[in-house]
XYZ file of C-alpha atoms in Angstrom:
630
model
C 214.596 123.873 -9.118
C 213.734 122.256 -5.764
C 211.082 122.021 -3.565
C 211.355 124.391 -0.581
C 211.808 122.997 2.994
C 209.245 121.196 4.476
C 207.231 122.906 6.792
C 205.983 121.175 9.999
C 202.150 120.369 10.140
C 202.215 122.374 13.435
C 203.213 125.343 11.600
C 199.873 125.166 9.848
C 197.298 123.794 12.128
C 198.510 124.909 15.506
C 196.466 127.577 17.270
C 197.302 130.978 16.071
C 199.504 133.283 18.176
C 196.605 136.159 17.890
C 193.591 136.464 15.836
C 190.503 137.803 14.983
C 191.031 141.190 16.533
C 188.184 144.024 17.155
C 188.106 147.263 18.848
C 186.278 148.238 21.767
C 183.432 151.169 20.968
C 185.456 153.631 22.951
C 188.750 152.633 20.987
C 191.105 152.020 24.357
C 191.523 148.423 23.865
C 191.465 145.214 21.594
C 189.910 141.919 21.804
C 190.994 138.896 20.394
C 191.590 135.148 20.066
C 194.609 133.407 21.476
C 195.489 130.186 23.146
C 195.174 129.334 26.745
C 195.709 125.604 27.548
C 195.741 124.804 24.286
C 192.265 126.318 23.506
C 191.401 129.504 21.631
C 190.033 131.898 24.210
C 189.308 135.597 24.326
C 191.884 138.006 25.543
C 191.991 141.805 25.892
C 194.750 143.975 25.751
C 194.775 148.100 26.318
C 196.194 150.183 23.382
C 198.253 153.512 23.685
C 196.901 156.735 22.131
C 199.190 155.693 18.810
C 197.727 152.364 18.787
C 200.335 150.250 20.169
C 199.939 147.563 23.184
C 199.832 148.949 26.488
C 200.630 146.775 29.457
C 200.230 143.208 29.388
C 197.203 141.169 27.910
C 194.325 139.387 29.977
C 192.785 136.130 29.212
C 189.239 136.879 29.788
C 187.511 133.375 29.206
C 188.462 130.098 30.211
C 187.260 127.615 28.062
C 189.576 124.357 28.614
C 187.267 122.057 26.728
C 186.652 123.509 23.355
C 188.149 126.725 21.241
C 186.224 129.780 21.247
C 185.265 130.738 17.698
C 183.796 134.130 17.562
C 182.861 136.894 19.977
C 181.344 140.399 20.034
C 181.749 143.565 21.786
C 178.382 145.197 23.238
C 177.560 148.767 22.833
C 179.065 148.991 26.553
C 182.570 148.171 26.568
C 182.296 146.644 30.026
C 180.662 143.525 28.435
C 181.889 141.023 25.726
C 179.511 138.159 24.603
C 180.382 135.009 22.649
C 178.865 131.787 21.635
C 179.851 128.379 22.627
C 178.441 124.622 22.167
C 179.564 121.419 23.709
C 181.842 119.079 21.768
C 180.504 120.334 18.317
C 176.852 119.640 18.980
C 175.914 123.139 17.517
C 173.509 123.795 20.680
C 174.897 127.359 20.831
C 174.933 129.047 24.045
C 175.482 132.996 24.611
C 177.942 133.764 27.368
C 178.919 137.285 28.722
C 181.980 138.168 30.414
C 182.428 141.540 32.588
C 185.788 143.012 31.658
C 185.460 145.230 34.800
C 185.500 142.057 37.224
C 189.061 141.445 39.021
C 188.834 137.920 37.802
C 186.460 137.924 34.545
C 184.166 134.785 34.784
C 182.278 133.748 31.758
C 178.164 133.383 32.593
C 175.992 131.470 30.343
C 172.827 133.678 29.581
C 170.827 131.130 28.046
C 171.294 127.866 30.410
C 168.629 125.619 28.919
C 169.833 122.064 27.965
C 169.570 121.484 24.412
C 168.623 124.956 23.164
C 170.760 126.876 20.746
C 171.057 130.627 20.066
C 170.609 131.258 16.178
C 171.233 135.180 16.313
C 171.773 137.895 18.676
C 172.039 141.541 17.534
C 171.682 144.986 19.539
C 168.120 145.999 20.137
C 167.413 148.948 18.121
C 167.142 152.096 20.390
C 168.027 150.312 23.531
C 171.332 150.323 24.728
C 172.500 147.575 26.952
C 170.047 145.098 25.267
C 170.107 142.316 22.574
C 167.381 140.714 20.730
C 168.073 136.903 20.730
C 166.458 134.401 18.802
C 166.399 131.137 21.130
C 164.580 127.518 20.769
C 164.399 127.058 24.404
C 160.361 126.444 24.497
C 160.365 124.054 21.759
C 163.399 122.571 19.820
C 161.803 123.012 16.610
C 160.459 126.661 16.900
C 162.886 129.824 17.464
C 161.245 132.511 19.822
C 162.240 136.213 19.976
C 163.813 137.269 23.215
C 165.257 140.767 24.590
C 168.244 140.159 26.794
C 169.008 142.746 29.151
C 173.072 142.361 29.061
C 174.065 143.729 32.608
C 171.388 141.544 34.569
C 171.092 138.517 31.951
C 167.394 138.816 32.162
C 165.446 137.460 29.081
C 161.853 138.688 28.123
C 160.167 136.744 25.380
C 159.039 139.275 22.792
C 157.295 137.052 20.432
C 156.580 133.193 20.254
C 156.920 131.332 17.153
C 153.728 129.728 15.675
C 155.689 127.245 13.537
C 159.282 125.898 12.843
C 159.429 127.798 9.676
C 159.068 131.176 11.198
C 162.159 133.594 12.155
C 161.405 136.927 13.862
C 163.337 140.313 13.976
C 162.444 143.771 15.137
C 161.754 147.021 12.973
C 160.557 150.314 13.584
C 159.797 151.333 17.573
C 159.732 147.554 18.386
C 157.719 146.331 15.510
C 158.036 142.960 14.958
C 158.710 141.392 11.774
C 158.842 137.521 10.630
C 160.350 135.610 7.838
C 158.667 132.700 6.666
C 158.293 130.099 4.009
C 155.197 129.984 2.678
C 152.717 127.442 1.105
C 154.593 127.975 -2.372
C 158.097 127.579 -0.172
C 159.059 131.253 -0.982
C 160.343 133.565 1.752
C 157.820 135.886 2.916
C 158.347 138.856 5.054
C 155.608 140.358 7.191
C 154.868 143.072 9.714
C 153.218 141.917 12.980
C 150.668 143.850 14.619
C 150.834 143.018 18.520
C 147.256 144.581 19.263
C 145.454 142.415 17.122
C 147.898 139.695 16.861
C 147.951 139.995 13.116
C 150.384 139.690 10.452
C 150.352 141.609 7.033
C 152.665 140.610 4.175
C 155.273 143.223 2.851
C 157.660 141.214 0.539
C 158.122 138.062 -1.141
C 160.941 136.253 -2.676
C 160.905 133.214 -4.779
C 162.548 130.657 -2.909
C 164.220 128.678 -5.602
C 166.306 131.938 -6.172
C 167.532 131.580 -2.635
C 168.586 128.117 -1.335
C 169.480 129.061 1.815
C 167.218 132.117 2.451
C 167.163 135.783 1.723
C 170.469 137.290 2.774
C 171.461 139.843 3.717
C 168.402 140.885 4.970
C 168.948 143.572 7.561
C 166.561 146.035 8.886
C 167.810 149.755 8.409
C 168.468 151.839 11.737
C 165.184 153.878 11.320
C 163.451 150.556 11.013
C 161.335 151.583 8.128
C 163.118 149.327 5.517
C 165.492 146.637 4.878
C 168.556 146.152 3.208
C 168.138 142.768 1.052
C 170.388 140.953 -1.198
C 168.062 140.815 -4.004
C 168.245 138.722 -7.590
C 164.539 139.646 -8.512
C 164.530 140.246 -12.269
C 168.237 139.494 -12.881
C 171.030 136.656 -12.609
C 173.252 138.635 -10.147
C 172.484 139.351 -6.437
C 172.604 142.948 -5.847
C 171.801 145.294 -2.569
C 168.354 146.892 -2.446
C 166.418 148.962 0.255
C 162.923 147.304 0.602
C 160.191 149.811 2.271
C 158.805 147.567 4.821
C 155.304 149.710 4.365
C 154.969 149.284 0.878
C 157.402 146.519 -0.104
C 158.860 148.574 -2.949
C 162.549 147.781 -3.676
C 164.941 150.706 -4.491
C 168.495 149.678 -5.644
C 171.359 151.097 -3.433
C 174.083 149.441 -5.049
C 175.355 146.576 -7.649
C 178.322 145.258 -9.365
C 177.952 144.455 -13.133
C 179.793 140.922 -12.896
C 179.773 140.018 -9.293
C 177.476 138.807 -6.577
C 177.287 140.451 -3.251
C 179.646 138.153 -1.272
C 177.427 135.789 0.888
C 179.728 133.474 2.231
C 178.971 134.727 5.861
C 175.595 132.861 5.502
C 177.491 129.605 6.053
C 180.633 130.313 7.609
C 182.392 132.935 10.170
C 183.727 135.167 7.383
C 183.153 138.856 7.702
C 179.454 139.969 6.486
C 178.836 141.346 3.115
C 177.528 144.628 4.498
C 179.948 146.853 6.228
C 178.010 148.852 9.084
C 178.817 151.315 11.903
C 178.160 151.064 15.414
C 174.889 152.767 14.428
C 173.781 150.357 11.980
C 174.373 152.869 9.147
C 175.328 151.601 5.999
C 179.034 152.161 5.185
C 180.197 149.432 2.260
C 179.400 146.421 0.654
C 181.423 143.429 -0.313
C 181.320 141.544 -3.789
C 183.307 138.680 -4.628
C 184.659 137.428 -8.073
C 188.059 136.302 -8.573
C 188.992 138.404 -5.612
C 186.910 140.683 -3.225
C 185.775 144.175 -4.363
C 184.308 146.871 -1.700
C 182.098 149.471 -2.507
C 182.516 152.309 -0.355
C 178.659 154.123 -0.012
C 179.734 156.667 2.818
C 182.118 159.491 2.034
C 184.069 159.009 5.180
C 184.407 155.344 4.827
C 185.532 155.812 1.430
C 188.528 157.857 2.790
C 189.162 155.341 5.540
C 189.007 152.317 3.031
C 191.441 154.093 0.496
C 193.900 154.217 3.295
C 193.545 150.558 4.536
C 193.762 149.016 1.198
C 197.444 150.708 1.059
C 198.621 148.641 4.041
C 198.386 145.041 2.314
C 198.281 143.391 -0.967
C 195.432 141.373 0.333
C 191.558 141.797 0.617
C 190.063 143.661 3.413
C 188.633 141.024 5.682
C 187.958 141.649 9.640
C 186.843 145.280 10.112
C 186.099 147.404 13.297
C 186.358 151.026 14.374
C 185.589 152.838 17.490
C 181.930 154.514 17.970
C 183.448 157.751 16.358
C 184.897 155.741 13.016
C 188.373 157.203 13.772
C 190.586 154.302 15.137
C 190.356 150.983 12.919
C 191.537 147.357 13.588
C 191.588 145.487 9.976
C 192.883 142.062 8.939
C 193.754 141.108 5.404
C 192.815 137.819 3.416
C 195.814 136.775 1.117
C 196.848 133.639 -0.417
C 200.337 133.382 1.053
C 199.909 135.015 4.569
C 197.068 134.255 6.930
C 195.287 137.340 8.302
C 197.918 140.063 9.035
C 196.381 142.533 11.397
C 196.770 146.450 11.326
C 195.544 149.276 13.441
C 195.027 152.718 11.832
C 193.966 156.075 13.016
C 192.137 157.916 10.307
C 192.657 161.479 12.473
C 196.429 161.221 12.255
C 197.064 158.761 9.564
C 199.125 156.748 11.602
C 198.975 152.702 11.043
C 201.062 150.001 12.682
C 201.055 146.172 12.003
C 199.882 144.584 14.950
C 200.333 141.116 14.630
C 200.545 138.217 12.277
C 198.711 135.164 13.201
C 201.477 132.730 12.191
C 204.552 134.607 12.394
C 206.737 131.477 11.669
C 205.248 131.014 8.324
C 207.377 132.554 5.593
C 204.949 133.896 2.812
C 207.776 133.725 0.322
C 208.153 129.772 1.075
C 204.245 129.597 0.675
C 202.378 128.851 -2.793
C 200.215 131.471 -5.039
C 196.596 130.407 -5.584
C 195.545 131.194 -9.103
C 192.387 132.117 -10.637
C 191.617 129.609 -13.834
C 188.436 128.877 -15.621
C 187.642 125.489 -16.352
C 185.269 124.350 -19.071
C 182.726 121.844 -18.548
C 181.685 119.489 -21.094
C 178.355 121.251 -21.558
C 179.898 124.723 -22.234
C 179.308 125.960 -18.557
C 182.252 127.975 -17.294
C 183.545 127.099 -13.911
C 185.515 129.373 -11.901
C 188.358 127.823 -10.024
C 191.644 128.037 -8.196
C 194.745 126.490 -8.822
C 197.690 126.260 -6.229
C 201.111 124.925 -7.444
C 204.147 123.683 -5.530
C 207.101 126.076 -5.243
C 210.257 125.247 -6.509
C 209.285 122.455 -9.024
C 208.335 122.529 -12.680
C 204.545 122.598 -12.899
C 204.425 119.530 -15.141
C 203.123 115.832 -14.510
C 202.345 116.545 -10.946
C 200.541 114.426 -8.424
C 197.369 116.466 -7.678
C 194.597 116.754 -5.003
C 191.063 118.149 -6.234
C 189.670 119.956 -3.399
C 185.800 120.055 -3.303
C 184.180 122.360 -1.090
C 181.192 121.753 1.380
C 177.517 123.239 1.182
C 177.163 122.518 -1.984
C 175.657 126.049 -1.597
C 178.911 127.429 -0.776
C 182.229 128.419 -2.927
C 185.564 128.624 -3.112
C 187.765 131.677 -2.899
C 191.025 133.466 -3.375
C 192.750 133.309 0.208
C 194.907 131.450 2.631
C 193.721 127.666 3.273
C 196.077 125.797 5.281
C 195.157 122.494 3.983
C 196.015 123.701 0.374
C 199.317 125.284 1.467
C 200.084 121.709 3.237
C 199.363 120.014 0.236
C 201.447 122.438 -2.212
C 204.434 122.474 0.199
C 204.345 118.295 0.161
C 204.809 118.754 -3.822
C 200.881 118.335 -4.930
C 199.192 120.853 -7.515
C 195.634 121.489 -5.633
C 192.817 122.436 -7.943
C 189.452 123.693 -6.205
C 186.438 124.077 -8.473
C 183.249 126.153 -8.174
C 181.271 123.332 -10.003
C 177.520 124.015 -10.733
C 175.423 124.590 -7.568
C 178.309 126.664 -5.998
C 176.577 130.191 -5.106
C 177.899 133.830 -5.898
C 178.392 133.102 -9.691
C 174.629 133.887 -10.552
C 171.439 132.170 -10.665
C 171.816 130.135 -13.390
C 175.132 128.477 -12.317
C 173.455 127.729 -9.153
C 170.233 126.383 -10.524
C 172.296 124.058 -13.102
C 172.671 121.899 -10.025
C 169.063 121.113 -9.682
C 168.893 117.118 -9.801
C 172.347 116.486 -10.728
C 174.032 115.387 -7.365
C 176.094 112.565 -8.745
C 175.292 113.813 -12.105
C 176.344 116.862 -13.673
C 177.842 118.200 -10.589
C 180.305 115.277 -10.435
C 180.837 115.817 -14.413
C 182.156 119.282 -13.478
C 184.809 117.624 -11.320
C 186.257 115.139 -13.615
C 186.237 117.755 -16.459
C 188.209 120.000 -13.952
C 190.595 116.772 -13.708
C 190.766 116.504 -17.409
C 191.709 120.028 -17.754
C 194.391 119.756 -15.463
C 195.855 116.784 -17.146
C 195.388 118.254 -20.827
C 197.173 121.527 -19.525
C 200.234 119.449 -18.392
C 199.949 119.985 -14.752
C 198.592 116.774 -13.423
C 199.532 113.383 -13.626
C 196.107 111.177 -14.729
C 197.376 108.280 -12.352
C 198.259 110.195 -9.340
C 195.151 112.152 -8.626
C 193.223 112.100 -5.346
C 189.857 113.787 -4.543
C 189.488 115.680 -0.880
C 186.367 117.151 0.576
C 184.332 118.025 3.554
C 180.541 117.924 4.235
C 179.208 118.056 0.575
C 182.809 117.690 -0.524
C 183.044 114.406 1.486
C 179.960 113.129 -0.233
C 181.637 114.180 -3.813
C 184.920 112.504 -2.545
C 183.020 109.221 -2.056
C 180.977 109.845 -5.219
C 184.678 110.199 -7.136
C 185.688 106.462 -6.034
C 182.125 104.840 -6.328
C 180.819 106.300 -9.487
C 183.885 106.830 -11.357
C 186.535 104.253 -9.311
C 188.942 104.310 -12.488
C 189.729 108.144 -11.997
C 191.100 108.820 -8.528
C 194.034 106.917 -7.229
C 192.866 107.940 -3.381
C 189.951 109.722 -1.483
C 189.625 111.602 1.732
C 185.922 112.174 2.997
C 185.727 114.382 5.995
C 182.492 114.803 7.425
C 180.745 113.622 4.263
C 177.481 111.855 3.514
C 176.946 108.546 2.157
C 173.164 108.404 1.794
C 171.554 111.012 1.015
C 167.975 109.725 2.087
C 169.377 108.776 5.523
C 171.220 112.109 5.586
C 167.936 113.658 5.151
C 165.913 112.074 7.680
C 168.534 112.538 10.338
C 168.293 116.635 10.151
C 167.052 118.373 13.232
C 163.360 119.223 13.584
C 163.991 123.069 13.259
C 166.098 122.473 10.251
C 163.703 120.561 8.027
C 161.362 123.205 6.910
C 164.055 125.137 5.449
C 165.366 122.245 3.222
C 162.223 122.966 0.893
C 164.521 125.136 -1.514
C 167.724 123.368 -1.263
C 167.848 119.470 -0.443
C 164.119 118.563 -1.253
C 164.620 120.764 -4.583
C 168.056 119.736 -5.710
C 168.062 116.238 -4.505
C 164.250 115.050 -3.672
C 161.978 113.866 -0.449
C 162.914 110.374 0.884
C 159.279 110.314 2.231
C 158.250 109.736 -1.781
C 159.171 106.543 -2.565
C 160.068 107.214 -6.060
C 162.465 110.270 -5.248
C 163.907 107.838 -2.278
C 165.010 105.472 -5.069
C 166.573 108.271 -7.056
C 168.424 109.439 -3.960
C 169.735 106.016 -3.062
C 170.979 105.483 -6.637
C 172.906 108.902 -6.344
C 174.186 108.000 -2.836
C 177.855 106.290 -2.688
C 176.330 103.590 -0.489
C 174.357 102.103 -3.056
C 177.852 101.523 -4.814
C 180.053 100.190 -2.341
C 181.118 97.121 -4.535
C 182.594 99.539 -7.305
C 184.993 101.328 -4.738
C 188.549 99.981 -4.917
C 190.510 102.961 -4.582
C 192.129 103.491 -0.809
C 189.715 105.824 1.192
C 190.239 107.585 4.386
C 187.237 108.869 6.139
C 187.008 111.595 8.974
C 184.191 111.939 11.407
C 182.904 113.669 14.515
C 181.049 111.842 16.930
C 178.646 114.466 17.688
C 177.977 115.707 13.910
C 174.394 117.225 14.407
C 174.545 117.806 10.267
C 175.943 114.650 8.897
C 175.400 111.814 11.605
C 178.188 109.492 12.564
C 176.120 106.750 10.819
C 177.019 108.215 7.772
C 180.439 107.217 7.949
C 180.269 104.389 10.069
C 178.030 102.397 7.412
C 180.193 102.994 4.519
C 183.196 101.875 6.434
C 181.982 98.814 7.737
C 180.600 97.874 4.101
C 184.027 98.792 2.741
C 185.673 96.582 5.378
C 183.534 93.601 4.998
C 184.928 93.616 1.240
C 188.608 94.181 2.389
C 188.943 97.613 0.950
C 191.536 99.838 2.435
C 189.710 102.272 4.996
C 191.564 104.403 7.424
C 188.896 105.638 9.834
C 189.228 108.710 11.819
C 186.826 109.383 14.889
C 186.888 112.117 17.240
C 184.500 111.691 20.175
C 184.493 115.444 20.946
C 183.884 117.043 17.482
C 180.932 117.737 15.394
C 180.739 118.894 11.715
C 184.010 119.677 11.210
C 187.137 119.546 13.900
C 187.849 122.184 15.955
C 189.965 121.512 18.847
C 193.937 122.102 17.564
C 194.982 118.473 18.428
C 191.820 116.988 16.339
C 193.014 119.250 13.181
C 196.631 118.080 13.599
C 195.847 114.398 13.747
C 193.422 114.740 10.898
C 195.934 116.565 8.496
C 198.911 114.304 9.804
C 196.814 111.511 8.867
C 195.815 112.820 5.615
C 199.643 113.799 4.861
C 200.671 110.033 5.450
C 197.721 108.554 3.589
C 198.256 110.770 0.478
C 201.934 110.323 0.419
C 201.555 106.279 0.467
C 199.045 106.302 -2.286
C 200.458 109.607 -4.599
C 203.678 109.583 -3.689
C 203.732 113.129 -2.273
C 206.088 114.220 0.471
C 205.972 113.646 4.216
C 207.036 115.821 7.248
């Protein structure tokens, strides 16, 4: 047996040729992201009646500074909307593109310095208008506005009375609000504009929803709300909550899996599959793999045909307004996002593109679901990726730790994992306690356990891989981003004899400093996550405990080589989190490689920075673990 040829880093991290395609409401064209001047921009191309490409594609945005990451059709196929920030500062502005213009030009519809859009969705029963949540008036408070897409006019519908209140719209323009009450529970209320009073409709225990109730989608008739509810059960299922009585009626559930809520913290497809009118078609659940429950007979027929197109899981999904023509992409562990066209009226389908056609799936490594037992008996759902072409014995291994920590690892294509496997490393990803998607008990087992049992879970996973014969105990590295970066620092500071090297990517070094530097509008939302799980830095005893759980307090114990990567504009984990620990270690003569990008925030977006990050990590790990280099 022999390892396959080295795949260049560029093949994994250069921009995709095309990605994230969706079909227009009239079904006549698609939009997608593709490079223009080495930045992802939005392109549009006409479709033939049989779903083939017609004519030349057109680039309709022109961002030379930062890649566009997502976009959306409006109900009028003339207009496209997309969000963009500045250098990773996460102050998202909403832009509009007129596809009928000879030379489409992006127009900033929210040109307010320092403001950010946190949500925008079609206004129910009002074509051509969007409901937008925006903090232009006060950085700490998000007001509800209505946007006329064609004219760009913004009209305020409701002013937020406090930082913890988020507005949406119900029946006939009725205003609904979600807020944290005095018990830190999530309270959904109706607002009577005539009397300027609110009445509580639903209350969800905050401790069960560390990132908020999700999904929480108002039904098309405005009388109810589809809610991801775990009330009275360990698992999150879908219910319909009556907005007059608060009564919950179960809509759908899975006996073993939670609703897939990863879209709450990423740009992954949402858990509810809706048509253009907002009617519910299906629900996504996630265990080792995704399961989709079709709740509409027509969609059930469509889904059955779509699932024949690929061995992967249905990912991005869009259709025309009639539900006849569909664009679907797939999640697959060895093939990133193949995208298909399907016409349900004719049964015709065709492969439109693969984002990275130069990658051969047969040369990439399969991701296998495994279960790791924690020392206290908790089961840790995990994923193991072993390099192709070599006996899976006594390998150098990279423990990849996900962020959040209220997120999770899942089956699918991960370019970092595939790069590492191609270089000869085993890669282990662990859904340690605190990871979401495995029930409330698994999540709540992390309360008070930062640098405690959460870290024990990671050490137990390493011990499992060694006991199984996969990993060489002297050649294990820990690599993570955000919370995963914190975990990497904890790994070399709290258990310095267990890791040969560590990579901290936008990670936390000082928990108290991290929390004190959160933006004003974020702080009320910390009650059910960071304050509950870690503590309040304003309370001296809790601050002391937070320092004891922070890698910065154990700098003198770090001896393993460390790589740190940071975005200068990071609004979540500020630059000082990396600066401080790098400076402290360099004073002691510890080997630290510091990669700082002035044009990035919480995670690198631009292609040259992704390439630099992974080339640097490849060299670093090869030097300290002995893996291959390209």
